[in-house]
XYZ file of C-alpha atoms in Angstrom:
288
model
C 14.277 21.095 -15.360
C 11.413 20.740 -12.860
C 10.258 24.204 -11.380
C 10.431 24.769 -7.583
C 6.406 24.881 -7.694
C 6.255 21.362 -8.905
C 9.058 19.500 -7.080
C 9.263 21.243 -3.516
C 12.208 21.182 -1.374
C 12.579 22.121 2.042
C 15.494 24.601 2.857
C 17.996 21.647 4.049
C 17.328 19.949 0.533
C 15.233 17.500 1.402
C 11.856 16.885 -0.289
C 9.204 18.587 1.324
C 6.722 16.295 2.939
C 8.749 13.656 3.968
C 11.775 15.666 5.370
C 14.220 13.242 3.607
C 17.724 13.351 1.397
C 18.627 10.157 -0.811
C 21.021 8.732 1.655
C 18.317 8.508 4.181
C 16.681 5.429 2.572
C 17.269 2.000 1.566
C 16.261 0.197 -1.540
C 13.761 -2.255 0.592
C 11.184 0.038 2.114
C 8.347 -1.089 4.017
C 5.234 0.869 4.406
C 2.925 0.919 7.471
C 0.146 3.331 8.030
C 0.593 4.234 11.655
C 3.447 6.100 12.929
C 3.409 3.994 15.874
C 3.915 0.850 14.076
C 7.043 2.048 12.538
C 9.124 1.142 16.027
C 7.563 -1.964 16.600
C 9.244 -3.161 13.442
C 12.681 -1.415 13.910
C 12.893 -2.342 17.362
C 13.552 -6.100 15.754
C 17.042 -4.251 13.883
C 20.390 -4.523 14.791
C 21.252 -1.171 14.595
C 19.209 2.436 13.395
C 21.132 4.764 11.224
C 18.844 7.360 10.711
C 15.415 8.665 12.212
C 13.019 11.474 11.279
C 9.594 12.624 11.263
C 7.287 15.201 9.630
C 3.672 14.963 10.313
C 2.423 11.396 10.192
C 5.634 10.762 8.188
C 8.125 8.987 9.893
C 10.908 7.145 8.538
C 13.651 4.951 10.409
C 16.535 2.732 8.427
C 18.379 0.434 9.911
C 19.908 -3.277 9.513
C 18.137 -5.826 10.034
C 20.105 -9.365 9.974
C 22.528 -7.575 7.796
C 19.881 -6.337 5.140
C 19.418 -2.451 4.880
C 15.742 -1.789 5.275
C 13.818 1.381 5.668
C 10.417 1.678 7.557
C 8.063 4.545 7.011
C 4.804 5.539 7.870
C 2.242 6.928 5.213
C -0.715 7.542 6.858
C -3.927 6.540 5.922
C -5.618 6.619 2.093
C -4.381 7.251 -1.404
C -3.995 10.895 -1.409
C -1.165 10.153 1.242
C 0.038 7.564 -0.777
C 0.447 9.613 -3.939
C 2.809 11.880 -1.322
C 4.715 9.344 -0.413
C 5.190 7.596 -3.674
C 6.225 10.408 -5.479
C 8.703 11.792 -2.947
C 10.110 8.468 -2.514
C 10.785 8.201 -6.531
C 12.247 11.441 -6.371
C 15.008 10.921 -3.859
C 15.742 8.093 -6.514
C 15.198 9.132 -10.002
C 15.733 13.338 -9.957
C 18.759 15.166 -8.947
C 17.734 17.311 -6.464
C 20.303 19.589 -6.822
C 19.692 20.053 -10.618
C 16.057 19.168 -10.738
C 16.348 17.066 -13.692
C 15.362 13.264 -14.103
C 18.332 10.979 -14.094
C 19.470 9.072 -17.353
C 19.872 5.733 -14.973
C 16.810 4.869 -13.177
C 16.384 2.804 -10.079
C 13.705 0.542 -8.544
C 12.686 0.290 -5.148
C 11.189 -2.647 -3.311
C 8.193 -1.655 -1.601
C 5.943 -3.961 0.856
C 3.242 -2.538 2.446
C 2.545 -3.996 5.864
C -0.833 -3.304 7.262
C -4.044 -4.919 9.447
C -7.702 -5.470 7.320
C -10.646 -7.613 7.745
C -11.345 -10.967 5.542
C -14.685 -10.822 2.976
C -14.573 -14.247 2.988
C -15.194 -16.764 5.398
C -12.581 -19.214 4.293
C -9.784 -16.500 5.316
C -9.648 -16.549 9.181
C -8.238 -14.124 11.466
C -4.935 -13.925 12.290
C -3.967 -15.273 9.071
C -2.476 -13.187 6.204
C -3.385 -12.040 2.904
C -1.017 -11.056 0.195
C -2.979 -8.608 -2.633
C -2.226 -10.054 -5.731
C -4.309 -7.125 -7.334
C -5.163 -3.417 -6.067
C -8.730 -2.899 -6.755
C -9.267 0.637 -6.634
C -12.422 2.087 -5.591
C -11.153 5.896 -5.482
C -10.314 8.404 -8.262
C -6.572 9.411 -7.255
C -5.111 7.224 -9.574
C -6.839 8.358 -12.264
C -5.087 11.704 -12.121
C -2.470 9.908 -13.838
C -2.411 7.958 -17.280
C -3.088 4.142 -16.329
C -4.803 2.714 -19.139
C -1.395 0.647 -20.227
C -1.027 -0.798 -16.925
C -4.576 -1.403 -15.724
C -6.642 -4.693 -16.232
C -9.429 -3.712 -18.369
C -11.092 -6.731 -18.194
C -10.944 -7.161 -14.417
C -12.499 -3.797 -14.103
C -15.597 -4.249 -16.419
C -16.478 -7.586 -14.766
C -16.421 -5.557 -11.355
C -18.562 -3.103 -12.967
C -21.007 -5.634 -14.377
C -21.325 -7.659 -11.674
C -21.440 -5.157 -8.473
C -23.837 -2.646 -10.914
C -21.137 -0.107 -9.813
C -22.645 3.728 -10.327
C -19.957 5.226 -12.519
C -20.553 8.708 -11.581
C -18.559 7.763 -8.771
C -15.675 7.440 -11.222
C -14.432 4.086 -12.942
C -12.460 1.492 -10.572
C -9.225 0.572 -11.730
C -7.552 -2.780 -10.986
C -3.709 -3.220 -10.862
C -1.195 -6.111 -10.564
C 0.964 -5.900 -7.579
C 4.724 -7.024 -8.450
C 5.455 -10.542 -9.600
C 9.139 -10.605 -8.608
C 8.335 -9.444 -4.681
C 5.008 -12.019 -4.704
C 7.615 -14.786 -5.233
C 10.288 -13.685 -2.779
C 7.433 -13.392 -0.084
C 4.681 -15.663 -0.443
C 4.719 -19.001 1.269
C 1.643 -22.118 1.057
C 0.027 -20.118 4.191
C -0.552 -16.900 2.684
C -4.082 -16.375 1.271
C -4.444 -14.497 -2.214
C -6.572 -12.424 -4.107
C -8.308 -9.235 -5.113
C -7.664 -6.290 -2.103
C -10.114 -3.350 -2.056
C -9.049 0.207 -1.712
C -11.528 2.612 -0.893
C -11.013 6.548 -0.811
C -12.804 6.699 2.882
C -13.373 4.485 5.731
C -17.022 5.373 6.806
C -19.461 5.575 3.701
C -16.866 4.688 1.257
C -16.408 1.120 2.848
C -19.802 0.816 3.560
C -20.245 2.191 7.303
C -23.606 4.334 7.912
C -23.705 6.320 10.875
C -25.780 9.323 10.431
C -25.666 9.602 6.482
C -27.371 7.308 4.178
C -24.887 6.103 1.276
C -25.215 5.507 -2.317
C -25.271 1.511 -2.307
C -26.188 -0.337 0.964
C -25.285 -3.504 -0.813
C -22.057 -2.791 -2.434
C -20.052 -4.562 0.559
C -21.930 -7.836 0.036
C -21.645 -7.276 -3.831
C -18.130 -7.130 -3.246
C -17.653 -10.334 -1.093
C -19.474 -12.243 -4.113
C -17.072 -10.252 -6.615
C -15.168 -13.154 -8.550
C -12.912 -12.930 -11.788
C -11.285 -16.399 -13.255
C -11.587 -17.979 -9.959
C -9.741 -14.701 -7.851
C -11.847 -13.097 -5.090
C -12.061 -10.483 -2.990
C -10.265 -10.781 0.233
C -10.084 -7.944 2.111
C -10.791 -3.867 2.068
C -8.220 -1.364 2.743
C -7.021 2.377 1.921
C -3.909 2.191 0.265
C -2.877 -1.324 -1.525
C -4.864 0.157 -5.179
C -2.740 3.794 -5.170
C 0.765 2.112 -4.075
C 0.586 -0.693 -6.867
C -0.768 2.051 -9.509
C 1.818 4.839 -8.754
C 4.678 1.646 -8.384
C 3.931 0.483 -11.492
C 4.007 3.985 -13.488
C 7.471 4.887 -11.720
C 9.070 1.441 -12.395
C 9.154 0.568 -8.455
C 8.215 -3.224 -7.276
C 5.146 -3.090 -5.119
C 3.622 -5.763 -2.990
C 1.036 -5.463 -0.094
C 0.419 -8.133 2.796
C -2.109 -7.665 5.600
C -2.800 -9.385 9.072
C -6.423 -10.764 9.211
C -8.226 -9.300 12.508
C -11.467 -9.247 11.905
C -13.611 -11.562 9.480
C -17.037 -9.577 8.121
C -17.814 -12.698 6.788
C -18.080 -14.695 10.203
C -18.382 -11.565 12.103
C -15.486 -12.575 14.305
C -12.610 -10.818 15.447
C -8.907 -12.001 16.420
C -8.279 -12.497 20.059
C -4.840 -11.107 19.766
C -4.855 -8.729 17.194
C -1.209 -7.683 18.384
C 0.102 -11.029 18.037
C -0.799 -11.210 14.554
C 0.857 -8.123 13.464
C 4.053 -9.062 14.710
C 4.081 -12.339 13.492
C 3.189 -10.466 10.044
C 6.014 -8.135 10.955
C 8.577 -11.064 11.592
C 7.825 -12.914 8.650
C 8.402 -10.256 6.333
C 11.545 -8.889 7.795
C 12.850 -12.515 7.196
C 11.634 -12.806 3.666
C 13.346 -9.465 2.853
C 16.028 -10.435 4.535
C 16.807 -13.381 2.846
């Protein structure tokens, strides 16, 4: 039995941070970072059966073209993903009354919809990027046993090509769900490595008042390539989602609307339109 200090429940029996019970979520789940983006997706639903919010975690479940879908805001960063992924898994794979792991496990389909900046000139603003791999620059996932699921050869290549300082921890590479990749792909979507940073400023090469450990890291990442696969974009969640999803047995895929291109110094003329287009694209694919 899992101790109450390890799996914390609210007085009503819901999981601690998300404030959800098993019946509140669908098998197909969309992640967004911003809680205000949840309703930008669920406004397309024909009905909403459940709505809940605690802290930055907002959840709505409803029907889109006959398909039951949950939309949830995760907040920012790998630490939040650690909470969201573990509590979602507990909802479907742990009996919350007996605190025992279920004999028959459930695999969720989790699609992240986000915004990001492209690292490559050929990936223009307003395009879509599908993360074939999450390349984690954070250390959160290293708290788990990931050696059997990580792509060691890709990690070694990244470390060598960027002259990575191992005092920051070993980067990890996790492949996204091939099942969801086939379900959501099209010839209009770019694919590659999505870098997941543990912060927004220094970890992504931004300098305000503090010097950073490697001022050239961004340009090194721009040039990183492994067997023809390049870094496409940089954000703060994908690697953690892929790693925990694979460890827990869930199918996970990340899609991003590109609203800026760092290589060309351009920004989308209408970023909201790009995000809305990606939302409708993902919903239609999930509803098929």
